[in-house]
Tab-separated table of C-alpha atoms in Angstrom:
chain	number	residue	atom	x	y	z
B	165	MET	CA	-39.387	25.296	-13.774
B	166	GLN	CA	-37.366	25.728	-10.621
B	167	PRO	CA	-33.611	26.277	-10.808
B	168	GLU	CA	-31.641	23.492	-9.137
B	169	ARG	CA	-29.188	24.034	-6.322
B	170	GLN	CA	-26.539	21.566	-5.256
B	171	GLN	CA	-26.320	21.212	-1.482
B	172	PRO	CA	-23.024	20.210	0.184
B	173	TRP	CA	-24.355	16.726	1.009
B	174	GLY	CA	-25.110	16.029	-2.657
B	175	ILE	CA	-28.855	16.579	-2.583
B	176	LYS	CA	-30.274	18.790	-5.290
B	177	THR	CA	-32.963	21.150	-4.060
B	178	MET	CA	-35.237	23.372	-6.068
B	179	THR	CA	-35.799	27.062	-5.541
B	180	THR	CA	-39.455	27.994	-5.598
B	181	SER	CA	-40.506	30.785	-7.951
B	182	VAL	CA	-43.050	33.543	-7.399
B	183	LYS	CA	-45.063	31.924	-10.208
B	184	GLN	CA	-45.344	28.740	-8.158
B	185	ILE	CA	-46.411	30.721	-5.090
B	186	LEU	CA	-49.146	32.507	-7.073
B	187	ASP	CA	-50.260	29.272	-8.737
B	188	GLN	CA	-50.716	27.763	-5.284
B	189	LYS	CA	-52.266	30.677	-3.390
B	190	GLY	CA	-54.054	32.373	-6.250
B	191	HIS	CA	-53.675	35.620	-8.111
B	192	ALA	CA	-56.321	37.608	-6.250
B	193	PHE	CA	-55.467	41.016	-4.860
B	194	HIS	CA	-57.496	43.934	-3.588
B	195	ALA	CA	-57.135	47.448	-4.899
B	196	VAL	CA	-58.463	50.942	-4.368
B	197	ARG	CA	-58.138	54.111	-6.417
B	198	PRO	CA	-55.928	57.038	-5.393
B	199	THR	CA	-59.092	59.146	-5.042
B	200	ASP	CA	-60.679	56.740	-2.533
B	201	SER	CA	-60.606	57.753	1.101
B	202	VAL	CA	-58.268	56.102	3.561
B	203	PHE	CA	-61.422	54.943	5.350
B	204	ASP	CA	-62.500	53.098	2.190
B	205	ALA	CA	-59.087	51.427	1.954
B	206	LEU	CA	-59.266	50.388	5.611
B	207	SER	CA	-62.753	48.986	5.036
B	208	VAL	CA	-61.440	46.770	2.232
B	209	MET	CA	-58.519	45.673	4.392
B	210	ALA	CA	-60.855	44.820	7.285
B	211	GLN	CA	-63.366	43.040	5.045
B	212	PHE	CA	-60.725	40.723	3.597
B	213	ASP	CA	-58.476	40.586	6.703
B	214	ILE	CA	-55.429	41.808	4.767
B	215	GLY	CA	-52.574	44.147	5.642
B	216	CYS	CA	-52.492	46.223	2.484
B	217	VAL	CA	-54.282	47.229	-0.677
B	218	LEU	CA	-52.766	48.040	-4.006
B	219	VAL	CA	-53.558	51.447	-5.431
B	220	THR	CA	-54.442	51.369	-9.104
B	221	ASP	CA	-55.427	53.891	-11.702
B	222	GLY	CA	-57.378	51.756	-14.154
B	223	ASP	CA	-55.158	48.695	-14.655
B	224	ARG	CA	-51.961	50.585	-13.792
B	225	LEU	CA	-50.318	50.108	-10.377
B	226	VAL	CA	-49.561	53.519	-8.899
B	227	GLY	CA	-48.979	52.700	-5.242
B	228	ILE	CA	-49.539	50.535	-2.206
B	229	PHE	CA	-51.283	51.422	1.051
B	230	THR	CA	-50.494	49.375	4.158
B	231	GLU	CA	-51.437	49.220	7.812
B	232	ARG	CA	-48.031	50.735	8.488
B	233	ASP	CA	-48.891	53.705	6.238
B	234	TYR	CA	-52.122	54.169	8.159
B	235	ALA	CA	-50.462	54.037	11.567
B	236	ARG	CA	-47.637	56.407	10.657
B	237	LYS	CA	-49.334	58.781	8.254
B	238	VAL	CA	-52.882	59.046	9.588
B	239	VAL	CA	-53.047	58.111	13.257
B	240	LEU	CA	-49.797	59.729	14.378
B	241	LYS	CA	-50.569	62.924	12.455
B	242	GLY	CA	-54.073	63.180	13.871
B	243	LEU	CA	-55.724	63.039	10.450
B	244	MET	CA	-59.272	61.809	9.853
B	245	SER	CA	-59.333	58.736	7.611
B	246	ARG	CA	-62.637	59.752	5.986
B	247	ASN	CA	-61.148	63.099	4.901
B	248	VAL	CA	-57.805	61.938	3.475
B	249	LYS	CA	-57.324	60.380	0.047
B	250	VAL	CA	-55.281	57.211	-0.355
B	251	GLY	CA	-53.267	58.920	-3.102
B	252	ASP	CA	-52.014	61.475	-0.587
B	253	LEU	CA	-50.590	58.863	1.784
B	254	MET	CA	-49.818	55.760	-0.285
B	255	THR	CA	-46.324	54.597	-1.035
B	256	PRO	CA	-46.021	55.577	-4.697
B	257	ALA	CA	-44.352	53.406	-7.354
B	258	PRO	CA	-43.882	50.404	-5.049
B	259	PHE	CA	-41.113	47.878	-5.528
B	260	THR	CA	-42.386	44.953	-7.613
B	261	VAL	CA	-41.257	41.473	-8.610
B	262	THR	CA	-42.067	39.192	-11.535
B	263	ARG	CA	-43.175	35.562	-11.595
B	264	ALA	CA	-39.585	34.587	-12.431
B	265	HIS	CA	-38.162	35.849	-9.129
B	266	THR	CA	-37.350	33.184	-6.562
B	267	VAL	CA	-38.522	32.976	-2.978
B	268	ASP	CA	-34.924	33.478	-1.879
B	269	GLU	CA	-34.661	36.707	-3.892
B	270	VAL	CA	-37.990	38.026	-2.635
B	271	MET	CA	-37.212	37.110	0.967
B	272	GLU	CA	-33.851	38.887	0.729
B	273	THR	CA	-35.543	42.020	-0.635
B	274	MET	CA	-38.267	41.900	2.013
B	275	THR	CA	-35.684	41.553	4.763
B	276	GLU	CA	-33.361	44.280	3.478
B	277	LYS	CA	-36.072	46.793	2.634
B	278	ARG	CA	-38.453	45.828	5.475
B	279	PHE	CA	-41.368	45.097	3.137
B	280	ARG	CA	-44.192	42.771	4.092
B	281	HIS	CA	-46.028	42.875	0.756
B	282	ILE	CA	-44.701	43.034	-2.798
B	283	PRO	CA	-46.888	43.280	-5.899
B	284	VAL	CA	-46.158	40.887	-8.755
B	285	VAL	CA	-46.174	42.826	-12.027
B	286	GLU	CA	-45.301	41.918	-15.606
B	287	ASN	CA	-45.785	44.067	-18.692
B	288	ASN	CA	-47.356	46.761	-16.487
B	289	LYS	CA	-50.089	44.330	-15.399
B	290	VAL	CA	-50.628	43.340	-11.762
B	291	LEU	CA	-50.652	39.546	-11.493
B	292	GLY	CA	-50.999	39.264	-7.725
B	293	ILE	CA	-49.196	40.018	-4.510
B	294	VAL	CA	-46.783	38.048	-2.346
B	295	THR	CA	-46.399	38.503	1.380
B	296	ILE	CA	-43.803	37.728	3.993
B	297	GLY	CA	-46.154	34.972	5.184
B	298	ASP	CA	-46.125	33.403	1.718
B	299	MET	CA	-42.329	33.441	1.710
B	300	VAL	CA	-42.020	31.892	5.179
B	301	LYS	CA	-44.579	29.207	4.320
B	302	SER	CA	-42.665	28.302	1.166
B	303	ILE	CA	-39.307	28.176	2.958
B	304	VAL	CA	-40.702	25.991	5.761
B	305	SER	CA	-42.265	23.643	3.200
B	306	GLN	CA	-38.977	23.339	1.315
B	307	GLN	CA	-37.071	22.701	4.550
B	308	GLU	CA	-39.550	19.990	5.542
B	309	LYS	CA	-39.015	18.289	2.170
B	310	THR	CA	-35.238	18.504	2.581
B	311	ILE	CA	-35.425	17.033	6.092
B	312	LYS	CA	-37.573	14.127	4.882
B	313	HIS	CA	-35.168	13.510	2.018
B	314	LEU	CA	-32.197	13.555	4.396
B	315	GLU	CA	-33.973	11.209	6.800
B	316	SER	CA	-34.603	8.781	3.925
B	317	TYR	CA	-31.009	9.134	2.781
B	318	ILE	CA	-29.650	8.453	6.269
B	319	ALA	CA	-32.035	5.563	6.888
B	320	GLY	CA	-31.006	4.066	3.543
B	321	ASP	CA	-27.321	4.361	4.433
B	322	LEU	CA	-27.850	2.792	7.859
B	323	ALA	CA	-29.861	-0.108	6.428
B	324	ALA	CA	-27.111	-0.855	3.881
B	325	GLU	CA	-24.342	-1.072	6.502
């Protein structure tokens, strides 16, 4: 259930939850082990056209490895991606959210901390991942609904006068 918000013009809007985002886009995510090579992680990212992989040890999330990590920690340091382990370069213990977090909360965190991907975790189990693209898509969709509602409201007022 979405929490309601009262807008100044009297229209109640709903805040979308991470659960709703995952229900719509799916819960799939791609993961590698800390012992996998950076090359293996990049291969997964290329295969699925994604910007990051989660790093798991069994079912436990231990890190995240992103294109940004690759560019800053491999390329700029002159390392060879086949010779470096993901566990050596990943971002350990990444920031996570739960299904109860709202798009507004996640977007604020992404903006403040400059994250593009945030794993969704509950009870130490990875449930999926949300991206900046998911957040923008949700916000645009909500704004389109609000605009349509306002247009109907205005048209109704004008017709009554």
